[in-house]
């Protein structure tokens, strides 16, 4: 896959994500499970996108499990 093809795919994903988020109740933060559900992808795929820098993400302060923070 060329850089141009990759850029086009990422732009389509970003456009789709923005469109779907506008349809949903907008939240300040989404979990990987919520994004995966919105995009129709596996949660592991969303995590890989975050690790690879394809999407912006940050971990909760506690790092694991459900945080009270």
Short mmCIF file of N, CA and C in Angstrom, two decimals:
data_model
loop_
_atom_site.label_atom_id
_atom_site.label_comp_id
_atom_site.label_asym_id
_atom_site.label_seq_id
_atom_site.Cartn_x
_atom_site.Cartn_y
_atom_site.Cartn_z
N UNK A 1 0.85 -1.17 0.00
CA UNK A 1 0.00 0.00 0.00
C UNK A 1 0.90 1.24 0.00
N UNK A 2 0.61 2.15 -0.90
CA UNK A 2 1.42 3.36 -1.00
C UNK A 2 1.03 4.35 0.08
N UNK A 3 1.88 5.33 0.28
CA UNK A 3 1.59 6.38 1.27
C UNK A 3 0.32 7.13 0.91
N UNK A 4 0.11 7.36 -0.37
CA UNK A 4 -1.08 8.09 -0.81
C UNK A 4 -2.35 7.27 -0.52
N UNK A 5 -2.30 5.97 -0.80
CA UNK A 5 -3.45 5.10 -0.52
C UNK A 5 -3.75 5.06 0.97
N UNK A 6 -2.69 4.98 1.76
CA UNK A 6 -2.85 4.97 3.21
C UNK A 6 -3.47 6.28 3.70
N UNK A 7 -3.01 7.39 3.16
CA UNK A 7 -3.56 8.70 3.53
C UNK A 7 -5.04 8.79 3.19
N UNK A 8 -5.40 8.28 2.03
CA UNK A 8 -6.81 8.30 1.61
C UNK A 8 -7.65 7.46 2.56
N UNK A 9 -7.16 6.26 2.91
CA UNK A 9 -7.91 5.39 3.83
C UNK A 9 -8.06 6.05 5.20
N UNK A 10 -6.98 6.65 5.70
CA UNK A 10 -7.06 7.31 7.01
C UNK A 10 -8.02 8.49 6.99
N UNK A 11 -8.02 9.22 5.90
CA UNK A 11 -8.95 10.36 5.77
C UNK A 11 -10.40 9.87 5.76
N UNK A 12 -10.65 8.75 5.06
CA UNK A 12 -12.01 8.17 5.05
C UNK A 12 -12.42 7.73 6.44
N UNK A 13 -11.50 7.12 7.17
CA UNK A 13 -11.80 6.68 8.54
C UNK A 13 -12.10 7.88 9.41
N UNK A 14 -11.29 8.92 9.30
CA UNK A 14 -11.50 10.12 10.10
C UNK A 14 -12.85 10.77 9.77
N UNK A 15 -13.19 10.84 8.49
CA UNK A 15 -14.47 11.41 8.08
C UNK A 15 -15.64 10.59 8.61
N UNK A 16 -15.52 9.26 8.51
CA UNK A 16 -16.57 8.38 9.01
C UNK A 16 -16.72 8.52 10.53
N UNK A 17 -15.61 8.58 11.22
CA UNK A 17 -15.64 8.73 12.67
C UNK A 17 -16.32 10.03 13.06
N UNK A 18 -15.96 11.11 12.41
CA UNK A 18 -16.59 12.41 12.71
C UNK A 18 -18.09 12.37 12.46
N UNK A 19 -18.48 11.77 11.36
CA UNK A 19 -19.89 11.67 11.02
C UNK A 19 -20.66 10.85 12.06
N UNK A 20 -20.09 9.72 12.43
CA UNK A 20 -20.76 8.87 13.41
C UNK A 20 -20.82 9.52 14.79
N UNK A 21 -19.78 10.20 15.16
CA UNK A 21 -19.77 10.87 16.46
C UNK A 21 -20.82 11.97 16.50
N UNK A 22 -20.99 12.69 15.40
CA UNK A 22 -22.01 13.74 15.35
C UNK A 22 -23.41 13.15 15.52
N UNK A 23 -23.61 11.93 15.03
CA UNK A 23 -24.91 11.28 15.16
C UNK A 23 -25.17 10.81 16.58
N UNK A 24 -24.11 10.44 17.27
CA UNK A 24 -24.21 9.97 18.65
C UNK A 24 -24.18 11.17 19.59
N UNK A 25 -24.52 10.92 20.82
CA UNK A 25 -24.36 11.94 21.84
C UNK A 25 -22.86 12.17 22.01
N UNK A 26 -22.42 13.39 21.78
CA UNK A 26 -20.99 13.68 21.85
C UNK A 26 -20.52 13.66 23.29
N UNK A 27 -19.42 12.95 23.49
CA UNK A 27 -18.81 12.85 24.81
C UNK A 27 -17.40 13.41 24.73
N UNK A 28 -16.86 13.74 25.88
CA UNK A 28 -15.49 14.24 25.91
C UNK A 28 -14.48 13.12 25.65
N UNK A 29 -14.77 11.92 26.18
CA UNK A 29 -13.88 10.78 26.03
C UNK A 29 -14.67 9.54 25.65
N UNK A 30 -14.07 8.69 24.83
CA UNK A 30 -14.67 7.43 24.43
C UNK A 30 -13.72 6.30 24.78
N UNK A 31 -14.25 5.15 25.13
CA UNK A 31 -13.42 3.98 25.38
C UNK A 31 -13.09 3.33 24.04
N UNK A 32 -12.11 2.44 24.06
CA UNK A 32 -11.78 1.73 22.83
C UNK A 32 -12.97 0.88 22.39
N UNK A 33 -13.71 0.34 23.34
CA UNK A 33 -14.89 -0.47 23.00
C UNK A 33 -15.96 0.38 22.32
N UNK A 34 -16.17 1.60 22.81
CA UNK A 34 -17.18 2.48 22.19
C UNK A 34 -16.78 2.86 20.77
N UNK A 35 -15.52 3.21 20.57
CA UNK A 35 -15.05 3.58 19.23
C UNK A 35 -15.15 2.37 18.29
N UNK A 36 -14.76 1.20 18.79
CA UNK A 36 -14.85 -0.01 17.97
C UNK A 36 -16.29 -0.27 17.55
N UNK A 37 -17.23 -0.08 18.46
CA UNK A 37 -18.64 -0.28 18.16
C UNK A 37 -19.13 0.75 17.14
N UNK A 38 -18.75 2.00 17.30
CA UNK A 38 -19.16 3.05 16.37
C UNK A 38 -18.64 2.77 14.96
N UNK A 39 -17.38 2.32 14.87
CA UNK A 39 -16.75 2.10 13.57
C UNK A 39 -16.97 0.70 13.01
N UNK A 40 -17.54 -0.19 13.82
CA UNK A 40 -17.74 -1.56 13.35
C UNK A 40 -16.44 -2.32 13.22
N UNK A 41 -15.49 -2.03 14.08
CA UNK A 41 -14.18 -2.69 14.08
C UNK A 41 -13.97 -3.39 15.41
N UNK A 42 -12.96 -4.24 15.47
CA UNK A 42 -12.61 -4.92 16.72
C UNK A 42 -11.91 -3.93 17.66
N UNK A 43 -12.13 -4.13 18.95
CA UNK A 43 -11.49 -3.27 19.94
C UNK A 43 -9.96 -3.34 19.83
N UNK A 44 -9.45 -4.51 19.53
CA UNK A 44 -7.99 -4.66 19.38
C UNK A 44 -7.47 -3.81 18.21
N UNK A 45 -8.28 -3.66 17.17
CA UNK A 45 -7.90 -2.82 16.03
C UNK A 45 -7.78 -1.37 16.45
N UNK A 46 -8.73 -0.90 17.24
CA UNK A 46 -8.69 0.48 17.74
C UNK A 46 -7.45 0.69 18.61
N UNK A 47 -7.14 -0.29 19.46
CA UNK A 47 -5.94 -0.19 20.30
C UNK A 47 -4.68 -0.12 19.44
N UNK A 48 -4.63 -0.93 18.39
CA UNK A 48 -3.46 -0.91 17.49
C UNK A 48 -3.35 0.44 16.78
N UNK A 49 -4.47 1.01 16.36
CA UNK A 49 -4.45 2.34 15.74
C UNK A 49 -3.88 3.35 16.72
N UNK A 50 -4.27 3.26 17.98
CA UNK A 50 -3.78 4.20 19.00
C UNK A 50 -2.28 4.00 19.22
N UNK A 51 -1.86 2.74 19.35
CA UNK A 51 -0.42 2.47 19.55
C UNK A 51 0.42 2.96 18.38
N UNK A 52 -0.12 2.80 17.19
CA UNK A 52 0.61 3.20 15.99
C UNK A 52 0.51 4.67 15.66
N UNK A 53 -0.26 5.43 16.43
CA UNK A 53 -0.39 6.86 16.20
C UNK A 53 -1.38 7.23 15.11
N UNK A 54 -2.16 6.27 14.65
CA UNK A 54 -3.15 6.56 13.60
C UNK A 54 -4.33 7.35 14.15
N UNK A 55 -4.61 7.17 15.43
CA UNK A 55 -5.63 7.97 16.11
C UNK A 55 -5.03 8.46 17.42
N UNK A 56 -5.52 9.58 17.92
CA UNK A 56 -5.02 10.12 19.17
C UNK A 56 -5.77 9.45 20.32
N UNK A 57 -5.01 9.02 21.32
CA UNK A 57 -5.62 8.38 22.48
C UNK A 57 -4.71 8.56 23.68
N UNK A 58 -5.29 8.44 24.85
CA UNK A 58 -4.48 8.44 26.07
C UNK A 58 -5.10 7.48 27.07
N UNK A 59 -4.23 6.91 27.89
CA UNK A 59 -4.68 5.95 28.89
C UNK A 59 -5.27 6.67 30.09
N UNK A 60 -6.12 5.97 30.80
CA UNK A 60 -6.62 6.48 32.07
C UNK A 60 -5.46 6.56 33.06
N UNK A 61 -5.62 7.39 34.07
CA UNK A 61 -4.57 7.55 35.06
C UNK A 61 -4.23 6.26 35.77
N UNK A 62 -5.23 5.43 36.06
CA UNK A 62 -4.99 4.21 36.81
C UNK A 62 -4.34 3.11 35.95
N UNK A 63 -4.46 3.24 34.64
CA UNK A 63 -3.80 2.30 33.75
C UNK A 63 -4.62 1.07 33.40
N UNK A 64 -5.26 0.43 34.35
CA UNK A 64 -6.00 -0.80 34.08
C UNK A 64 -7.39 -0.75 34.69
N UNK A 65 -8.30 -1.48 34.07
CA UNK A 65 -9.65 -1.64 34.63
C UNK A 65 -10.44 -0.37 34.70
N UNK A 66 -11.53 -0.46 35.39
CA UNK A 66 -12.42 0.70 35.52
C UNK A 66 -11.86 1.66 36.56
N UNK A 67 -11.63 2.86 36.11
CA UNK A 67 -11.03 3.86 36.98
C UNK A 67 -12.11 4.71 37.64
N UNK A 68 -11.86 5.11 38.86
CA UNK A 68 -12.77 6.04 39.54
C UNK A 68 -12.32 7.47 39.36
N UNK A 69 -11.21 7.64 38.66
CA UNK A 69 -10.65 8.98 38.46
C UNK A 69 -11.27 9.65 37.26
#
